[in-house]
Tab-separated table of C-alpha atoms and ligand atoms in Angstrom:
chain	number	residue	atom	x	y	z
A	1	MET	CA	112.172	33.492	-47.061
A	2	ILE	CA	112.922	31.597	-43.840
A	3	PRO	CA	112.347	34.208	-41.109
A	4	TYR	CA	114.721	34.551	-38.134
A	5	GLY	CA	111.842	34.212	-35.684
A	6	ARG	CA	108.157	33.415	-35.799
A	7	GLN	CA	105.317	33.034	-33.302
A	8	GLU	CA	103.343	29.814	-33.043
A	9	ILE	CA	99.595	30.240	-32.625
A	10	SER	CA	97.340	27.258	-31.852
A	11	GLU	CA	93.574	26.844	-32.218
A	12	ALA	CA	93.420	26.942	-28.408
A	13	ASP	CA	95.112	30.380	-28.476
A	14	ILE	CA	92.538	31.645	-30.988
A	15	GLU	CA	89.724	30.213	-28.882
A	16	ALA	CA	91.093	31.865	-25.714
A	17	VAL	CA	91.156	35.267	-27.423
A	18	CYS	CA	87.649	34.781	-28.839
A	19	ARG	CA	86.350	33.854	-25.375
A	20	VAL	CA	87.472	37.263	-24.099
A	21	LEU	CA	85.865	38.992	-27.073
A	22	ARG	CA	82.553	37.358	-26.156
A	23	SER	CA	82.945	38.224	-22.449
A	24	ASP	CA	82.085	41.333	-20.419
A	25	TYR	CA	85.618	42.689	-20.127
A	26	LEU	CA	88.011	43.489	-22.935
A	27	THR	CA	90.420	45.104	-20.497
A	28	GLN	CA	90.929	45.138	-16.715
A	29	GLY	CA	88.978	41.914	-16.457
A	30	PRO	CA	89.910	38.590	-14.869
A	31	VAL	CA	92.421	37.375	-17.456
A	32	VAL	CA	95.247	39.847	-16.748
A	33	PRO	CA	95.581	38.813	-13.053
A	34	ALA	CA	95.318	35.133	-14.060
A	35	PHE	CA	98.152	35.613	-16.589
A	36	GLU	CA	100.236	37.478	-13.980
A	37	GLN	CA	99.739	34.711	-11.428
A	38	ALA	CA	100.583	31.989	-13.951
A	39	VAL	CA	103.863	33.660	-14.974
A	40	ALA	CA	104.838	34.417	-11.352
A	41	ASP	CA	104.139	30.781	-10.414
A	42	TYR	CA	106.108	29.470	-13.398
A	43	CYS	CA	109.150	31.555	-12.396
A	44	GLY	CA	108.797	31.156	-8.653
A	45	ALA	CA	108.468	34.910	-8.118
A	46	LYS	CA	106.095	36.395	-5.574
A	47	GLU	CA	104.116	38.640	-7.917
A	48	ALA	CA	103.965	40.037	-11.426
A	49	VAL	CA	102.600	43.151	-13.132
A	50	ALA	CA	101.466	42.808	-16.747
A	51	VAL	CA	101.851	45.826	-19.033
A	52	ASN	CA	101.513	46.595	-22.731
A	53	SER	CA	105.229	46.061	-23.557
A	54	ALA	CA	108.590	45.231	-22.026
A	55	THR	CA	109.554	48.830	-22.733
A	56	SER	CA	106.707	49.959	-20.455
A	57	ALA	CA	107.769	47.370	-17.864
A	58	LEU	CA	111.319	48.766	-17.868
A	59	HIS	CA	109.941	52.298	-17.494
A	60	ILE	CA	107.715	51.581	-14.489
A	61	ALA	CA	110.460	49.404	-12.977
A	62	CYS	CA	112.794	52.419	-13.037
A	63	MET	CA	110.048	54.683	-11.660
A	64	ALA	CA	109.321	52.209	-8.840
A	65	LEU	CA	113.022	52.340	-7.904
A	66	ASP	CA	112.820	56.171	-7.864
A	67	VAL	CA	115.238	56.621	-10.767
A	68	GLY	CA	115.347	60.305	-11.625
A	69	PRO	CA	117.524	63.260	-12.649
A	70	GLY	CA	121.048	62.943	-11.288
A	71	ASP	CA	120.881	59.138	-11.177
A	72	TRP	CA	122.822	56.715	-13.355
A	73	LEU	CA	121.604	53.496	-14.936
A	74	TRP	CA	124.166	51.108	-16.418
A	75	THR	CA	123.376	48.404	-18.926
A	76	SER	CA	124.946	46.313	-21.671
A	77	PRO	CA	125.637	48.011	-25.015
A	78	ASN	CA	124.679	44.728	-26.740
A	79	THR	CA	120.931	45.063	-26.365
A	80	PHE	CA	117.813	46.605	-27.780
A	81	VAL	CA	117.606	50.357	-27.144
A	82	ALA	CA	114.732	49.929	-24.638
A	83	SER	CA	117.133	48.592	-21.950
A	84	ALA	CA	118.776	52.043	-21.848
A	85	ASN	CA	115.878	54.316	-22.824
A	86	CYS	CA	113.997	53.544	-19.590
A	87	ALA	CA	116.511	55.678	-17.675
A	88	ARG	CA	116.160	58.556	-20.141
A	89	TYR	CA	112.339	58.557	-19.687
A	90	CYS	CA	113.022	59.234	-15.994
A	91	GLY	CA	115.525	62.005	-16.709
A	92	ALA	CA	118.433	59.846	-15.535
A	93	SER	CA	121.787	59.292	-17.252
A	94	VAL	CA	122.874	56.108	-19.008
A	95	ASP	CA	126.253	54.420	-19.130
A	96	PHE	CA	127.289	51.021	-20.418
A	97	VAL	CA	129.452	48.116	-19.279
A	98	ASP	CA	131.147	46.298	-22.145
A	99	ILE	CA	130.358	42.663	-22.865
A	100	ASN	CA	132.305	39.493	-22.204
A	101	PRO	CA	133.549	38.235	-25.604
A	102	LYS	CA	132.418	34.658	-24.853
A	103	THR	CA	128.939	35.147	-23.386
A	104	TYR	CA	128.145	38.425	-25.232
A	105	ASN	CA	126.567	39.533	-21.923
A	106	LEU	CA	127.544	42.406	-19.649
A	107	CYS	CA	130.937	41.393	-18.200
A	108	PRO	CA	130.970	41.152	-14.374
A	109	GLU	CA	134.734	41.842	-14.199
A	110	LYS	CA	134.354	45.009	-16.261
A	111	LEU	CA	131.382	45.938	-14.077
A	112	GLU	CA	133.528	45.572	-10.968
A	113	SER	CA	136.373	47.737	-12.273
A	114	LYS	CA	133.938	50.385	-13.477
A	115	LEU	CA	132.238	50.385	-10.065
A	116	LYS	CA	135.604	50.934	-8.336
A	117	LEU	CA	136.252	53.991	-10.498
A	118	ALA	CA	132.684	55.248	-10.085
A	119	LYS	CA	132.935	54.963	-6.330
A	120	ALA	CA	136.066	57.100	-6.308
A	121	SER	CA	134.328	59.789	-8.366
A	122	LYS	CA	131.038	59.397	-6.444
A	123	ARG	CA	129.099	58.478	-9.571
A	124	LEU	CA	127.869	55.013	-8.634
A	125	PRO	CA	124.836	53.725	-10.566
A	126	LYS	CA	121.446	53.552	-8.893
A	127	VAL	CA	120.395	50.674	-11.122
A	128	VAL	CA	122.220	48.102	-13.258
A	129	VAL	CA	120.259	46.337	-16.013
A	130	PRO	CA	121.868	43.033	-17.026
A	131	VAL	CA	120.409	41.712	-20.290
A	132	HIS	CA	120.180	37.958	-20.847
A	133	PHE	CA	121.267	38.227	-24.457
A	134	ALA	CA	119.922	35.538	-26.826
A	135	GLY	CA	118.398	33.798	-23.795
A	136	GLN	CA	121.664	33.027	-22.017
A	137	PRO	CA	121.475	34.256	-18.422
A	138	CYS	CA	124.039	36.761	-17.270
A	139	ASP	CA	126.310	35.753	-14.343
A	140	MET	CA	123.718	36.934	-11.826
A	141	LEU	CA	125.507	35.659	-8.721
A	142	ARG	CA	128.416	38.028	-9.448
A	143	VAL	CA	126.092	40.912	-10.328
A	144	HIS	CA	124.145	40.322	-7.103
A	145	GLU	CA	127.315	40.300	-4.971
A	146	LEU	CA	128.411	43.586	-6.533
A	147	ALA	CA	124.925	45.024	-5.966
A	148	GLN	CA	125.244	44.216	-2.244
A	149	GLN	CA	128.740	45.637	-2.093
A	150	TYR	CA	128.068	48.872	-4.004
A	151	GLY	CA	124.417	49.390	-3.125
A	152	PHE	CA	122.700	49.494	-6.499
A	153	SER	CA	119.413	47.888	-7.557
A	154	VAL	CA	119.192	45.269	-10.309
A	155	ILE	CA	116.566	45.042	-13.057
A	156	GLU	CA	117.044	41.936	-15.215
A	157	ASP	CA	116.060	42.593	-18.816
A	158	ALA	CA	114.926	39.032	-19.535
A	159	SER	CA	113.089	39.942	-22.743
A	160	HIS	CA	114.922	37.043	-24.434
A	161	ALA	CA	114.941	34.664	-21.517
A	162	ILE	CA	111.575	33.435	-20.253
A	163	GLY	CA	112.128	29.667	-19.971
A	164	SER	CA	115.885	30.021	-19.317
A	165	SER	CA	117.472	29.049	-16.025
A	166	TYR	CA	120.478	30.011	-13.934
A	167	ASP	CA	121.885	27.515	-11.415
A	168	GLY	CA	118.715	25.467	-11.942
A	169	ILE	CA	116.506	28.425	-10.949
A	170	PRO	CA	114.121	29.868	-13.552
A	171	VAL	CA	114.938	33.335	-14.866
A	172	GLY	CA	112.225	35.574	-13.417
A	173	SER	CA	112.491	34.218	-9.868
A	174	CYS	CA	114.238	37.507	-8.934
A	175	THR	CA	116.598	35.531	-6.667
A	176	HIS	CA	119.460	37.850	-7.642
A	177	SER	CA	117.560	40.996	-8.592
A	178	ASP	CA	114.904	43.478	-7.490
A	179	ILE	CA	112.824	43.220	-10.665
A	180	THR	CA	112.850	41.019	-13.783
A	181	ILE	CA	111.102	42.029	-16.978
A	182	PHE	CA	109.833	39.901	-19.878
A	183	SER	CA	108.669	40.798	-23.394
A	184	PHE	CA	105.791	39.094	-25.184
A	185	HIS	CA	106.442	40.638	-28.599
A	186	PRO	CA	105.760	38.030	-31.338
A	187	VAL	CA	109.446	37.294	-32.019
A	188	LYS	CA	110.066	36.493	-28.336
A	189	ILE	CA	109.579	33.073	-26.692
A	190	ILE	CA	105.849	33.381	-25.947
A	191	THR	CA	103.637	36.193	-27.200
A	192	SER	CA	100.591	38.246	-26.294
A	193	GLY	CA	100.762	40.301	-29.519
A	194	GLU	CA	102.362	43.238	-27.722
A	195	GLY	CA	102.956	42.881	-24.017
A	196	GLY	CA	105.408	42.714	-21.172
A	197	MET	CA	105.652	41.856	-17.503
A	198	ALA	CA	107.612	42.962	-14.456
A	199	LEU	CA	108.170	40.442	-11.642
A	200	SER	CA	109.398	41.060	-8.118
A	201	ASN	CA	109.491	39.492	-4.663
A	202	ASN	CA	109.039	42.918	-3.054
A	203	SER	CA	105.350	43.767	-2.473
A	204	GLN	CA	106.065	47.476	-2.160
A	205	ILE	CA	107.700	47.546	-5.587
A	206	ILE	CA	104.836	45.476	-7.036
A	207	ASN	CA	102.152	47.779	-5.634
A	208	ARG	CA	103.973	50.832	-6.886
A	209	MET	CA	104.319	49.364	-10.383
A	210	LYS	CA	100.622	48.421	-10.422
A	211	ARG	CA	99.734	52.009	-9.550
A	212	LEU	CA	102.137	53.491	-12.124
A	213	ARG	CA	100.658	51.229	-14.808
A	214	SER	CA	97.348	53.011	-14.338
A	215	HIS	CA	97.895	56.773	-13.996
A	216	GLY	CA	99.239	56.700	-10.414
A	217	ILE	CA	95.686	56.132	-9.224
A	218	THR	CA	94.773	54.202	-6.062
A	219	SER	CA	91.457	53.073	-4.618
A	220	ASP	CA	93.067	51.914	-1.364
A	221	PRO	CA	91.523	54.159	1.363
A	222	SER	CA	94.642	53.854	3.533
A	223	LEU	CA	96.678	55.601	0.827
A	224	MET	CA	94.147	58.386	0.163
A	225	GLN	CA	94.123	61.864	1.648
A	226	SER	CA	91.032	62.529	3.736
A	227	ARG	CA	88.334	64.660	2.190
A	228	PRO	CA	84.945	65.938	3.497
A	229	GLU	CA	82.411	63.185	4.333
A	230	SER	CA	79.974	64.870	1.926
A	231	GLU	CA	82.175	64.135	-1.114
A	232	ILE	CA	82.524	60.787	-2.871
A	233	TRP	CA	86.178	59.855	-3.511
A	234	ASN	CA	86.324	56.299	-4.811
A	235	TYR	CA	89.850	56.834	-6.167
A	236	GLN	CA	92.668	59.315	-5.908
A	237	GLN	CA	95.643	60.054	-8.105
A	238	ILE	CA	98.539	60.191	-5.669
A	239	GLU	CA	101.432	60.356	-8.131
A	240	LEU	CA	102.040	60.720	-11.881
A	241	GLY	CA	101.559	57.395	-13.669
A	242	LEU	CA	100.764	56.213	-17.171
A	243	ASN	CA	98.312	54.063	-19.045
A	244	TYR	CA	100.441	50.988	-19.672
A	245	ARG	CA	97.663	48.437	-19.104
A	246	LEU	CA	97.597	45.143	-20.977
A	247	THR	CA	94.196	44.231	-22.399
A	248	ASP	CA	92.433	40.997	-21.441
A	249	ILE	CA	92.486	40.172	-25.167
A	250	SER	CA	96.310	40.191	-25.159
A	251	ALA	CA	96.540	38.524	-21.751
A	252	ALA	CA	94.345	35.661	-23.006
A	253	LEU	CA	96.832	34.963	-25.804
A	254	GLY	CA	99.798	35.076	-23.431
A	255	ARG	CA	98.100	32.915	-20.851
A	256	SER	CA	97.098	30.365	-23.472
A	257	GLN	CA	100.708	30.219	-24.751
A	258	LEU	CA	102.285	29.764	-21.331
A	259	PRO	CA	101.539	26.016	-20.924
A	260	ARG	CA	103.483	25.457	-24.187
A	261	LEU	CA	106.505	27.507	-23.029
A	262	ASP	CA	108.535	24.442	-21.985
A	263	ASP	CA	107.778	22.763	-25.293
A	264	PHE	CA	108.769	25.913	-27.255
A	265	VAL	CA	112.050	26.133	-25.358
A	266	ALA	CA	112.746	22.396	-25.738
A	267	ARG	CA	112.297	22.699	-29.512
A	268	ARG	CA	114.531	25.800	-29.628
A	269	ARG	CA	117.211	23.832	-27.769
A	270	VAL	CA	116.980	20.943	-30.249
A	271	ILE	CA	117.447	23.445	-33.087
A	272	ALA	CA	120.429	25.030	-31.318
A	273	ARG	CA	122.050	21.633	-30.739
A	274	ARG	CA	121.533	20.741	-34.401
A	275	TYR	CA	123.210	24.017	-35.474
A	276	ASP	CA	126.034	23.280	-33.011
A	277	GLN	CA	126.622	19.937	-34.731
A	278	LEU	CA	126.126	21.040	-38.326
A	279	LEU	CA	128.392	24.075	-37.972
A	280	HIS	CA	130.967	22.314	-35.809
A	281	ASN	CA	133.747	21.994	-38.390
A	282	LEU	CA	133.221	25.332	-40.087
A	283	PRO	CA	135.379	28.410	-39.427
A	284	ILE	CA	132.608	30.306	-37.647
A	285	THR	CA	131.951	30.655	-33.918
A	286	THR	CA	128.807	29.115	-32.417
A	287	PRO	CA	127.392	30.423	-29.110
A	288	TRP	CA	129.358	29.416	-26.001
A	289	GLN	CA	127.252	28.751	-22.894
A	290	LEU	CA	128.146	29.825	-19.369
A	291	PRO	CA	128.260	26.697	-17.151
A	292	GLY	CA	125.202	26.413	-14.909
A	293	THR	CA	122.946	28.245	-17.347
A	294	ALA	CA	120.297	26.874	-19.724
A	295	SER	CA	119.326	29.221	-22.539
A	296	SER	CA	115.889	29.524	-24.090
A	297	TYR	CA	117.687	30.336	-27.380
A	298	HIS	CA	115.652	33.356	-28.359
A	299	LEU	CA	118.575	33.891	-30.745
A	300	TYR	CA	121.336	31.755	-32.207
A	301	PRO	CA	124.143	34.204	-33.001
A	302	VAL	CA	127.150	32.970	-34.968
A	303	CYS	CA	130.329	35.024	-35.405
A	304	VAL	CA	132.284	35.349	-38.642
A	305	ASP	CA	135.852	36.502	-38.292
A	306	GLU	CA	137.092	37.608	-41.698
A	307	GLY	CA	140.668	36.586	-40.894
A	308	THR	CA	139.634	33.014	-40.032
A	309	ALA	CA	136.639	32.500	-42.307
A	310	GLY	CA	137.970	34.297	-45.380
A	311	ILE	CA	134.616	36.042	-45.808
A	312	SER	CA	133.125	39.058	-44.100
A	313	GLN	CA	130.001	39.158	-41.975
A	314	ARG	CA	128.492	41.387	-44.623
A	315	TYR	CA	129.187	38.820	-47.333
A	316	LEU	CA	127.660	35.979	-45.319
A	317	TYR	CA	124.646	38.099	-44.451
A	318	ALA	CA	124.039	38.898	-48.142
A	319	SER	CA	124.584	35.238	-49.136
A	320	LEU	CA	122.008	34.067	-46.607
A	321	ARG	CA	119.508	36.677	-47.820
A	322	ARG	CA	120.113	35.626	-51.414
A	323	GLY	CA	119.560	32.008	-50.406
A	324	GLY	CA	116.169	32.843	-48.884
A	325	VAL	CA	117.292	33.046	-45.271
A	326	ALA	CA	116.223	36.196	-43.437
A	327	ALA	CA	119.137	36.196	-40.995
A	328	ASN	CA	119.252	39.206	-38.711
A	329	LEU	CA	121.718	41.344	-36.757
A	330	HIS	CA	121.659	41.716	-32.972
A	331	TYR	CA	122.639	44.318	-31.977
A	332	ILE	CA	123.963	47.617	-33.222
A	333	PRO	CA	125.582	48.678	-29.920
A	334	VAL	CA	123.208	51.113	-28.225
A	335	HIS	CA	125.939	53.740	-27.680
A	336	ARG	CA	126.461	53.952	-31.452
A	337	GLN	CA	122.866	55.010	-32.092
A	338	PRO	CA	122.692	58.681	-33.174
A	339	TYR	CA	120.573	59.544	-30.126
A	340	TYR	CA	123.246	58.172	-27.761
A	341	GLU	CA	126.108	59.684	-29.782
A	342	GLN	CA	124.427	63.050	-29.237
A	343	LEU	CA	124.756	62.341	-25.511
A	344	GLY	CA	128.516	62.027	-25.932
A	345	PHE	CA	129.179	58.338	-26.663
A	346	ARG	CA	131.369	57.453	-29.607
A	347	GLU	CA	132.828	54.574	-31.567
A	348	GLY	CA	135.522	52.802	-29.558
A	349	ASP	CA	133.851	53.323	-26.173
A	350	PHE	CA	132.826	49.653	-25.828
A	351	PRO	CA	135.109	47.719	-28.179
A	352	GLU	CA	133.905	44.173	-27.423
A	353	ALA	CA	130.285	45.043	-28.226
A	354	GLU	CA	131.453	46.796	-31.388
A	355	ARG	CA	133.596	43.818	-32.420
A	356	PHE	CA	130.633	41.505	-31.820
A	357	HIS	CA	128.389	43.718	-33.941
A	358	ARG	CA	130.866	43.490	-36.831
A	359	LYS	CA	130.980	39.670	-36.654
A	360	ALA	CA	127.602	38.401	-35.460
A	361	ILE	CA	124.672	37.096	-37.485
A	362	SER	CA	121.523	35.679	-35.879
A	363	LEU	CA	120.414	32.514	-37.657
A	364	PRO	CA	116.726	31.558	-37.763
A	365	VAL	CA	115.422	29.924	-34.554
A	366	PHE	CA	111.757	29.351	-33.806
A	367	PRO	CA	109.847	26.259	-32.671
A	368	ALA	CA	108.452	25.342	-36.101
A	369	LEU	CA	111.810	25.605	-37.898
A	370	GLY	CA	112.195	22.207	-39.587
A	371	ALA	CA	115.365	20.143	-40.066
A	372	GLU	CA	115.183	20.705	-43.844
A	373	GLN	CA	114.946	24.470	-43.390
A	374	GLN	CA	117.910	24.318	-41.039
A	375	GLN	CA	119.822	22.407	-43.693
A	376	VAL	CA	119.039	25.227	-46.179
A	377	VAL	CA	120.572	27.710	-43.719
A	378	VAL	CA	123.660	25.532	-43.188
A	379	ASN	CA	124.096	24.899	-46.931
A	380	CYS	CA	123.986	28.661	-47.562
A	381	ILE	CA	126.739	29.146	-45.000
A	382	LYS	CA	128.847	26.328	-46.477
A	383	GLU	CA	128.497	27.702	-50.009
A	384	ALA	CA	129.462	31.172	-48.849
A	385	LEU	CA	132.570	29.779	-47.146
A	386	VAL	CA	133.830	27.941	-50.270
A	387	PRO	CA	136.805	29.980	-51.565
B	1	PLP	C1	112.290	43.082	-27.339
B	1	PLP	C2	113.150	43.693	-26.299
B	1	PLP	C3	112.730	44.751	-25.484
B	1	PLP	C4	111.442	45.476	-25.705
B	1	PLP	O1	110.359	44.667	-25.746
B	1	PLP	P1	108.924	45.256	-26.176
B	1	PLP	O2	107.969	44.287	-25.547
B	1	PLP	O3	108.902	45.229	-27.664
B	1	PLP	O4	108.801	46.627	-25.619
B	1	PLP	C5	113.555	45.185	-24.480
B	1	PLP	N1	114.762	44.624	-24.287
B	1	PLP	C6	115.217	43.629	-25.065
B	1	PLP	C7	116.562	43.044	-24.782
B	1	PLP	C8	114.438	43.147	-26.105
B	1	PLP	O5	114.910	42.186	-26.901
């Protein structure tokens, strides 16, 4: 089977992990801060906090912005469930903004009209989480303007988009947001096994996230309550945090991968361009790119419209599987998940995301995908389209 995504591990990566295993620290050693610094420098952000997953990063990002009961977080329905769940962990409510049918990202115009209504009913969101679906950056300038106007914070879920850029600026710079989060799960652009990171240009937010990553504990005397001179207090827990730490073992893998990020993304772009060309004359829709953005192509979603193509998405999906191509689906709209339906969402609430889900198939994209393998994928599609 040709998988839809696959990590690429070098001998240098293996050596970097082994070096940690032979060292004094398996966790909370020197490699985590070195990895954080390297990612922050790459993106042009002030600082970064490494954690054990992007899900954890989203959670502490919400906590650092004081998201809690009574608050609303809005995100795209076309995403992985973690983009919405972070609000639920904090006891806050979730709502969605439907996608733009061309970019498949949260639609800024729909966001604006929803904000107008929310303002009238005094239910404005505290946080909006734009998701850079497939690696294509959301229209962040528009989202940022609306954030200024309506007073909400912005967390970019850039799980798909390390290595992407918007207006020539790397995703992760936090130019148009309060916090950006990355995932280092093996199917993502670079990996640390499991892992994630939250970046910000706001030192207060960074310090808070660092504390929340490790139980809410501080060893900064200026933050501690005074206690009798006779007692030793080398740390204090000043709020409720978690253990979301990344190990040095994982950080070593991520840090070793980072210098190859540009190469990984360049190869993904070559693959995407080749699909663009090979699929050009077929009755399926290839991904449209918002001008001014450069995608890392975590995914290459194509859309099959039964009316135009003469075959259903389901049929093409099965044909690809039969032909040895493990194509995938991204995403079942989050509001259609049973957990979210129990909260009151139902089919029809976000029609563009639902339409996309009924048409889209993610074709294999990963750096080592060869031209011959790509031809296998394209031949499968062509055969399925023959009446
Ligand atoms: C993968 C992913 C996450 C979660 O990442 P983990 O590191 O697995 O927790 C969150 N959001 C999106 C959009 C993702 O694709």
